[in-house]
Short mmCIF file of C-alpha atoms and ligand atoms in Angstrom, two decimals:
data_model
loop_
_atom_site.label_atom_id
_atom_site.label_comp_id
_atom_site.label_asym_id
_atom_site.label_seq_id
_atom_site.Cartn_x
_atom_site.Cartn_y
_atom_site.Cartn_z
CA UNK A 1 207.87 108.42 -0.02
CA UNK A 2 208.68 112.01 0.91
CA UNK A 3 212.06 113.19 0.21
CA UNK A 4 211.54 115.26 3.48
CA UNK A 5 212.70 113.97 6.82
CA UNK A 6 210.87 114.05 9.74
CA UNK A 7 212.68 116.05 12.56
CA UNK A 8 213.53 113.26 15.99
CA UNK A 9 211.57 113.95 18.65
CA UNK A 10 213.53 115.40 21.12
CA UNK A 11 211.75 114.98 24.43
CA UNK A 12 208.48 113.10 24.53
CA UNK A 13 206.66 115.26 27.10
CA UNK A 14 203.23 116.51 26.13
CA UNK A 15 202.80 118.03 29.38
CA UNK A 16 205.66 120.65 29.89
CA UNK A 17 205.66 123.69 31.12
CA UNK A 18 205.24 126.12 28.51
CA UNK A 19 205.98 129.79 27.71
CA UNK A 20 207.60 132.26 29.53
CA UNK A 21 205.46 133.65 31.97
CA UNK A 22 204.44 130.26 33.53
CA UNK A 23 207.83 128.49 34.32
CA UNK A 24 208.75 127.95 37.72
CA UNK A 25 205.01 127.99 38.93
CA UNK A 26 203.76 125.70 40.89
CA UNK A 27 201.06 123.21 39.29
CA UNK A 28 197.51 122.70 40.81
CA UNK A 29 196.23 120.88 38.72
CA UNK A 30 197.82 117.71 36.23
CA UNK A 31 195.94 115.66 33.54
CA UNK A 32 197.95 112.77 32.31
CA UNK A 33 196.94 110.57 29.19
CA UNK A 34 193.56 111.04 29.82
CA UNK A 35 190.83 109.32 27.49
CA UNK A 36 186.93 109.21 27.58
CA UNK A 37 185.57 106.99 24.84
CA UNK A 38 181.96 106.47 24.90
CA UNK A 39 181.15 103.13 23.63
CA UNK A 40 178.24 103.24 20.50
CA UNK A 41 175.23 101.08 21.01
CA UNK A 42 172.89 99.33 18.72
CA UNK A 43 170.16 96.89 17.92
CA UNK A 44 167.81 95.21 20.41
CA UNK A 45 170.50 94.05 22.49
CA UNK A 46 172.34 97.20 23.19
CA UNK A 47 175.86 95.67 21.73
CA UNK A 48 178.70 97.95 21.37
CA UNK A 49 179.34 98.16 17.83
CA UNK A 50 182.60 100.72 18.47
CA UNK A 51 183.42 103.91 20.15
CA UNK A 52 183.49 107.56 19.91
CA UNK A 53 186.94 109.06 20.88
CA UNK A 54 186.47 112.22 22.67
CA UNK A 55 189.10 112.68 24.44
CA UNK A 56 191.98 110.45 23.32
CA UNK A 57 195.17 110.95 25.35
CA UNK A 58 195.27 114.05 26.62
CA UNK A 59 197.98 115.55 29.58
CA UNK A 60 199.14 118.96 30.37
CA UNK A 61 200.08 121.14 33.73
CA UNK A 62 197.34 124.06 34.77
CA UNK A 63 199.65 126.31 37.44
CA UNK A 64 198.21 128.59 39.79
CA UNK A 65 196.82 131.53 38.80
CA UNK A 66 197.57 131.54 35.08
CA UNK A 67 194.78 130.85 32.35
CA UNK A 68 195.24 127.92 30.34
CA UNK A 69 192.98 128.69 26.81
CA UNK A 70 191.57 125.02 25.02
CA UNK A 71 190.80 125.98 21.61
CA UNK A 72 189.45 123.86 18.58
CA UNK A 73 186.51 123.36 16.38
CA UNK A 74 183.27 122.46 17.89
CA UNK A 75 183.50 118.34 18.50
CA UNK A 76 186.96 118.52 19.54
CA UNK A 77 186.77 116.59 22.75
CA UNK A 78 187.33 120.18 24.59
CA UNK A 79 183.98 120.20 26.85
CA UNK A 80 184.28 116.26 27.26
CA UNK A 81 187.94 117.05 28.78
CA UNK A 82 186.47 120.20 31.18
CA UNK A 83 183.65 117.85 32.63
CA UNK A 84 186.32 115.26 33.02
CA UNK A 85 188.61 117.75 34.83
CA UNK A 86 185.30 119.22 37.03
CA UNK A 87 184.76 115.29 37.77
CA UNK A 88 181.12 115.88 35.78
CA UNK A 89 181.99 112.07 34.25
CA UNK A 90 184.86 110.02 35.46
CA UNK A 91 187.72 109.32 32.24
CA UNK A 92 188.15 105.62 30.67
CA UNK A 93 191.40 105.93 31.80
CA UNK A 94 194.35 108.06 32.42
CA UNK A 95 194.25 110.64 35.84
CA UNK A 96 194.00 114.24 37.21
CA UNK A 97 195.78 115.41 39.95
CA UNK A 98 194.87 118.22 42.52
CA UNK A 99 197.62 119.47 44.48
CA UNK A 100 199.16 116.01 43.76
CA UNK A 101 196.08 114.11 45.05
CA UNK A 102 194.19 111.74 42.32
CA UNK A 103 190.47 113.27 41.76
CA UNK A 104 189.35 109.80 40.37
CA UNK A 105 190.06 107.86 43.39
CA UNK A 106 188.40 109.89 46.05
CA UNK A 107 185.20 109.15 46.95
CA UNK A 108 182.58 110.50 49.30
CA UNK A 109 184.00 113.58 51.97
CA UNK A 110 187.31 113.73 49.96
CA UNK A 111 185.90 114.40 46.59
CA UNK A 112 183.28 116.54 47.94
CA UNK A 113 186.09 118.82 49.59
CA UNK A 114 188.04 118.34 46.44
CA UNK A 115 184.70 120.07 44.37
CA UNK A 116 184.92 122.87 46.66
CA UNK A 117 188.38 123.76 44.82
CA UNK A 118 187.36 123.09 41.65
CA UNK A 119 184.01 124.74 40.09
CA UNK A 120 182.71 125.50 36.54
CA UNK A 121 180.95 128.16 35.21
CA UNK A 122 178.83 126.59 31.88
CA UNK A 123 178.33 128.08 28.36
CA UNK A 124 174.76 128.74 28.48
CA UNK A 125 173.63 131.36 31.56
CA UNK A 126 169.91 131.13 29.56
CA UNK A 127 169.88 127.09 30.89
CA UNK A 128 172.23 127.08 33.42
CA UNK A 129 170.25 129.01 35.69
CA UNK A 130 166.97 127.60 37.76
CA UNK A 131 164.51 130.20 36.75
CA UNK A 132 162.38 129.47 39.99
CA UNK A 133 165.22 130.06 42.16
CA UNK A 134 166.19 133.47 43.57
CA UNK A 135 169.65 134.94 42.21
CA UNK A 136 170.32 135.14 45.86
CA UNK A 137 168.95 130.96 46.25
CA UNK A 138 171.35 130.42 43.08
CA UNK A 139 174.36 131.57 44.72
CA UNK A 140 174.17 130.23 47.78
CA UNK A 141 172.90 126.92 46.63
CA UNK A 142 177.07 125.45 46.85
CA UNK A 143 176.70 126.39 50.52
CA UNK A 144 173.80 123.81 50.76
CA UNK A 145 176.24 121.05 49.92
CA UNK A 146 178.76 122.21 51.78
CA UNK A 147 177.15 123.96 54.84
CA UNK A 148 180.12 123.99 56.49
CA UNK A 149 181.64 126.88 54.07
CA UNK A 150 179.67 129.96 55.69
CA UNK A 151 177.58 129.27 59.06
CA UNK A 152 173.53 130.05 57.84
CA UNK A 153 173.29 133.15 59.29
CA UNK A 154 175.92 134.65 56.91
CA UNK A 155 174.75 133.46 53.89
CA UNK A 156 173.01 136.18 52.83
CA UNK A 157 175.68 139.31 53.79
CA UNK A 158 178.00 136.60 51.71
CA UNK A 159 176.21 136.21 48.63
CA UNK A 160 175.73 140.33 48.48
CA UNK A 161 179.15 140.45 48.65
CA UNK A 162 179.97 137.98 45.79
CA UNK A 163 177.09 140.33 43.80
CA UNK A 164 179.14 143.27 44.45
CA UNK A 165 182.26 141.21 43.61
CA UNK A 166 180.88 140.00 39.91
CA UNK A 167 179.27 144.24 39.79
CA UNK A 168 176.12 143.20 40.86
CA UNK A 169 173.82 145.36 42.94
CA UNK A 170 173.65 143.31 45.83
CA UNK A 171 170.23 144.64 46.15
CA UNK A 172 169.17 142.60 43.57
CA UNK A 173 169.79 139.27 46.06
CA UNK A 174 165.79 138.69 45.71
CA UNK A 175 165.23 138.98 41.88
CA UNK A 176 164.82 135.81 39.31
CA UNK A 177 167.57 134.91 36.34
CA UNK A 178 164.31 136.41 33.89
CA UNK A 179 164.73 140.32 35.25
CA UNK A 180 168.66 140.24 34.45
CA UNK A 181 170.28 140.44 30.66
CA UNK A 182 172.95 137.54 29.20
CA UNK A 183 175.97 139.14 30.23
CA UNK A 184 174.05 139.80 34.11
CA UNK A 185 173.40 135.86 33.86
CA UNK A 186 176.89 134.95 33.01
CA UNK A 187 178.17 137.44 36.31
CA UNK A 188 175.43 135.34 37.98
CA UNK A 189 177.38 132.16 36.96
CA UNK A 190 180.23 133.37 37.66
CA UNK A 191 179.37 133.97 41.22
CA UNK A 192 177.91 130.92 42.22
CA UNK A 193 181.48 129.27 41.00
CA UNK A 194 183.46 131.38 42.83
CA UNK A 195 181.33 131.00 45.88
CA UNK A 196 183.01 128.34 47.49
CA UNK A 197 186.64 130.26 46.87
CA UNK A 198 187.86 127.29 44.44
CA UNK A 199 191.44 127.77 43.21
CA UNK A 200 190.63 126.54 39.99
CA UNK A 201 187.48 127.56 37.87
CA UNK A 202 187.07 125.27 35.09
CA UNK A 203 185.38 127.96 31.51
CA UNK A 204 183.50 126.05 29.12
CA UNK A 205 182.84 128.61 26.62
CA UNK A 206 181.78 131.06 29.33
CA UNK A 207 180.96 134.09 26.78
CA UNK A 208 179.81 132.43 23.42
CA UNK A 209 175.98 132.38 24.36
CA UNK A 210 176.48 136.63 24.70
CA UNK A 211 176.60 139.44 22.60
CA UNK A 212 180.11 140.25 21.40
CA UNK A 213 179.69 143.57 23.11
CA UNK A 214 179.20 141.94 26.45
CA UNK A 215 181.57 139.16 25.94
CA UNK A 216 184.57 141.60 26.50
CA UNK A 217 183.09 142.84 29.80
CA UNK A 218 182.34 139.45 30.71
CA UNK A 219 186.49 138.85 29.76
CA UNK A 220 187.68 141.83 31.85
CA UNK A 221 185.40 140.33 35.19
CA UNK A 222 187.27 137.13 34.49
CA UNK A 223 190.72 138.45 34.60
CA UNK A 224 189.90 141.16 37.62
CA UNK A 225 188.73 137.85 39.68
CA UNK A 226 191.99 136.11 38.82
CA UNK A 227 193.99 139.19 39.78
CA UNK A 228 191.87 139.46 42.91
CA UNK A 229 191.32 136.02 44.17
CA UNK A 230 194.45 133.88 42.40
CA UNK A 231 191.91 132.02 40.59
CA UNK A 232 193.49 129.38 37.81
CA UNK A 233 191.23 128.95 34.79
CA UNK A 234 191.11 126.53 32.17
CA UNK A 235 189.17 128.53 29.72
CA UNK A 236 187.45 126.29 27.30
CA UNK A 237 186.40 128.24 23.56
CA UNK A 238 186.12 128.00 20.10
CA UNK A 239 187.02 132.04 19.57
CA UNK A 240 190.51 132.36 19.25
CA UNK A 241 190.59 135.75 19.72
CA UNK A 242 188.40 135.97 22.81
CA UNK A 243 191.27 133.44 24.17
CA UNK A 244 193.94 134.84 22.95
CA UNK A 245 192.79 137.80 24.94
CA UNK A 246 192.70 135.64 28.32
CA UNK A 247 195.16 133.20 28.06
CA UNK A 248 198.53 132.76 29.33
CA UNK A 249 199.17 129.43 27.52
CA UNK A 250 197.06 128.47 24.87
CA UNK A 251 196.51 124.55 23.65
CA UNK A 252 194.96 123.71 21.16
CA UNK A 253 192.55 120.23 20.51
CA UNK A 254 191.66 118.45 17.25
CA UNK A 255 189.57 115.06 17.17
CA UNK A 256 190.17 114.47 21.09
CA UNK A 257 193.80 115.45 21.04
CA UNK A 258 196.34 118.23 21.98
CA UNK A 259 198.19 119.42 18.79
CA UNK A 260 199.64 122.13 19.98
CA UNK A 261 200.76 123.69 23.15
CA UNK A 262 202.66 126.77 24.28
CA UNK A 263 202.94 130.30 25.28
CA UNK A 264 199.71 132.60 24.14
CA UNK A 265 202.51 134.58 22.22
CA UNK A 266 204.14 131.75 20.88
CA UNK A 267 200.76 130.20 19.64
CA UNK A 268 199.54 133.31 17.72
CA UNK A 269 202.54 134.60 16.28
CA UNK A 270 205.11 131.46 15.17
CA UNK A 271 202.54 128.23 15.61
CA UNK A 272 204.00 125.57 14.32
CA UNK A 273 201.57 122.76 13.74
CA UNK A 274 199.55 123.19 10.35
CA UNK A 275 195.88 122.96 12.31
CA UNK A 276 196.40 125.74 14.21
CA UNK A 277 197.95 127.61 11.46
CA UNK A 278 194.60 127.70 9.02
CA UNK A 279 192.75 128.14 12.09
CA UNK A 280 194.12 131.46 12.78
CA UNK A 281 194.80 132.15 9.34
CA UNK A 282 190.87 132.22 9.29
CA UNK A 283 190.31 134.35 12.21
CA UNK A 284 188.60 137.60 11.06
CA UNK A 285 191.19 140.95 11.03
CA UNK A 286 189.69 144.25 11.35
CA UNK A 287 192.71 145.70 9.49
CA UNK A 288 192.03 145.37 5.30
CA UNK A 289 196.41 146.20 4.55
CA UNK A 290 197.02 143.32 6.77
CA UNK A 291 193.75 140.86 5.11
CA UNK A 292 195.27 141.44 2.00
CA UNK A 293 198.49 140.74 2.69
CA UNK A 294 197.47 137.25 5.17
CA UNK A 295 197.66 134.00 3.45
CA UNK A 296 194.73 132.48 4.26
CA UNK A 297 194.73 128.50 4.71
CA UNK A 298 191.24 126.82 3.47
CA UNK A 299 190.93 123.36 4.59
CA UNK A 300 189.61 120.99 2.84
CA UNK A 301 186.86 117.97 3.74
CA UNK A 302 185.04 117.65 6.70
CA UNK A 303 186.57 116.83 10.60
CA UNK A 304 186.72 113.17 10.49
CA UNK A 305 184.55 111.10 12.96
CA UNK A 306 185.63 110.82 16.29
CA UNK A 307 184.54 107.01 16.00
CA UNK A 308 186.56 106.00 13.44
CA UNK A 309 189.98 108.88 13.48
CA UNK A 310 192.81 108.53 10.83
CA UNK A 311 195.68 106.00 11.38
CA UNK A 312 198.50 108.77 11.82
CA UNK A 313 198.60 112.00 12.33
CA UNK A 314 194.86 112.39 12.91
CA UNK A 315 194.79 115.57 10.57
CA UNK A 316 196.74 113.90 7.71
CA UNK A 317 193.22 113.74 5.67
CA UNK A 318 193.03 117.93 6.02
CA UNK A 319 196.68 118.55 6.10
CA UNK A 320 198.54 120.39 2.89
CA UNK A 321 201.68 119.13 4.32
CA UNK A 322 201.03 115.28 4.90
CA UNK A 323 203.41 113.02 3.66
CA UNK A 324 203.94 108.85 4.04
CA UNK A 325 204.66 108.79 7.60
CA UNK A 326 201.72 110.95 8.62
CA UNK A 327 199.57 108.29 7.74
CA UNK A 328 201.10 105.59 9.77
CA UNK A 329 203.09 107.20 12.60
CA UNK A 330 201.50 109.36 15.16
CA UNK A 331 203.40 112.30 15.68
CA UNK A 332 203.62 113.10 19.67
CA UNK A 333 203.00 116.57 21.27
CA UNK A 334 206.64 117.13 22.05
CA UNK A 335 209.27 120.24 22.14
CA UNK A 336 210.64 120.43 18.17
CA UNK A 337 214.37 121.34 17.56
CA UNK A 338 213.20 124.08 14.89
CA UNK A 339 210.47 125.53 17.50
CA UNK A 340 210.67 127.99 20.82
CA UNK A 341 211.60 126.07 23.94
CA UNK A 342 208.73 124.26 25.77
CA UNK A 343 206.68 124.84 22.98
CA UNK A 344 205.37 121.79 21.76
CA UNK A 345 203.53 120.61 18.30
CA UNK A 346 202.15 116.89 17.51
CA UNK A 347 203.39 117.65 13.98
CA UNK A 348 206.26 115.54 11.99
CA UNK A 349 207.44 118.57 10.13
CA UNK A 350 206.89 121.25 12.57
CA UNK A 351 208.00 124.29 12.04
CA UNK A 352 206.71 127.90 12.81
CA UNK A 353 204.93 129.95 10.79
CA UNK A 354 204.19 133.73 11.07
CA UNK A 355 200.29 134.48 10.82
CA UNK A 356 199.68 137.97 9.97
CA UNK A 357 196.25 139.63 12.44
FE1 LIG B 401 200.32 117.52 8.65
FE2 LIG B 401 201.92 115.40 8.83
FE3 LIG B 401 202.17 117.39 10.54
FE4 LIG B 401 200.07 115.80 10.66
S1 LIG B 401 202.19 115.22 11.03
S2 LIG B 401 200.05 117.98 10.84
S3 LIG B 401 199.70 115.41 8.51
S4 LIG B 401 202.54 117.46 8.35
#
């Protein structure tokens, strides 16, 4: 047994308000202790033989207008948890709230006018986008479902002026996805989920299909919408930096759970749970004086399977730090006495650490 003693956890709530620049808003949108497990089949018979844990337990606040950044290796659980939040699949438990109202229970007119608030923009502008359709068919398509949005006739004058809104020519209202570039397709996304003027806009990985030379302008379109239109965004990536960039809050998922959550400044400079301390230890600096001087983290062995996690602290096998009670106790995503206020870390022996980049 460790001669180290865990620190007591001092408030057990894994979805406070974090960092500075968010307190005292008002929250849109609230996910509490929400799972997705899809059950594994086999044989003739179809039996469930277990489950894979996607998303296992997850809660937080999104306030208006801020940018909530989900960060974590690819397998996470983080695009299981954005369809979840769109309403794309419905959770094995737990809830969302809109404005206070429960997404999973409405059905019918209610959840349709509760999609009109919340929209998506997907990874993949290549896929995502009919290539039969029109750019100006594309856009408008959300006004098909809800018709009552913009009257018919002006359709058209509004889906130039979301064009000219993602820097568009609006002239362009007639030409296919094929005749536009990646970063075009993305602003072609990007207007089709704003068309419906949601308050929330739900990112999954919104710029990794792109060049890294367009994902930037791509960025800078995404924050002059929020500025513009009050737009909240959970923005869903596996680039740290790119989210770093974005985010006002930053959390950050391993094997279908929050680790870590706080302030983007908080997260990047002092993080205090080990995970998300190699993962930015590994982020790439431009800077050689400060990649000599980093001390890089290298994990070791693979992500375990979300079918069968670690008992525990679910990163005990990959952790440097583990000791006894990480592989029996599961630490909860909670405020630590030795870390910044509202700042919380699923971590026994939390404590910040500077990263250098
Ligand atoms: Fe590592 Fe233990 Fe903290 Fe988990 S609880 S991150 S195993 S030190």
């Amino acid at each position: 047994m460790s001669s180290e003693t865990p620190p007591t956890d001092s408030r057990a709530t894994g979805s406070s308000a974090a960092g500075t620049g968010v307190r005292n808003r008002e929250v849109i949108l609230k996910a509490e202790d929400l799972v997705k497990h899809y059950p594994i089949k086999k044989g003739v018979l179809r039996r469930t033989v277990g489950h894979v844990k996607a998303v296992d337990g997850v809660s937080f606040e999104l306030f208006k207008g801020e940018t909530l950044g989900i960060v974590g290796e690819s397998g996470c659980g983080k695009s299981t948890l954005g369809r979840l939040l769109m309403r794309l699949e419905d959770p094995t438990s737990g809830r969302t709230t809109f404005n206070g109202v429960d997404m999973y229970s409405q059905r019918g007119n209610a959840m349709r006018k509760l999609r009109r608030d919340i929209q998506i923009v997907f990874q993949d502008p290549y896929t995502s986008l009919n290539p039969r359709m029109t750019v100006g068919d594309i856009i408008g398509e959300p006004f098909d479902i809800h018709p009552d949005a913009v009257p018919k006739a002006g359709r058209r004058k509004r889906v130039q002026e979301l064009l000219d809104l993602v820097g568009l020519n609006p002239e362009h209202i007639n030409r296919y996805p094929h005749q536009f570039s990646g970063g075009q397709r993305q602003r072609i996304g990007i207007a089709r989920g704003i068309a419906l003027n949601p308050k929330v806009l739900i990112c999954d990985e919104p710029v990794s299909a792109l060049d890294v030379s367009v994902q930037a302008q791509v960025v800078n379109l995404l924050e002059e919408l929020q500025n513009e239109l009050g737009l909240a965004y959970v923005f869903i990536a596996h680039d740290l930096s790119v989210v770093r960039h974005i985010s006002d809050r930053v959390g950050v998922m391993y094997l279908g759970k929050l680790v870590e959550l706080g302030d983007e400044d908080q997260i990047y400079s002092h993080p205090t749970h080990p995970y998300t301390q190699a993962l930015l230890s590994a982020v790439p600096v431009p800077d050689p004086t400060l990649r000599d001087k980093r001390d890089q983290i290298v994990l070791t062995g693979d992500v375990p399977s979300p079918a069968n996690p670690p008992k525990g602290c679910r990163f005990h096998t990959r952790c440097w730090k583990a000791q006894d009670i990480c592989k029996t106790e599961e630490p909860l995503l909670v405020e630590r006495p030795d870390g910044v206020s509202e700042h919380t870390s699923a971590c026994h022996f939390a404590e910040p650490r500077q990263v250098l980049g």
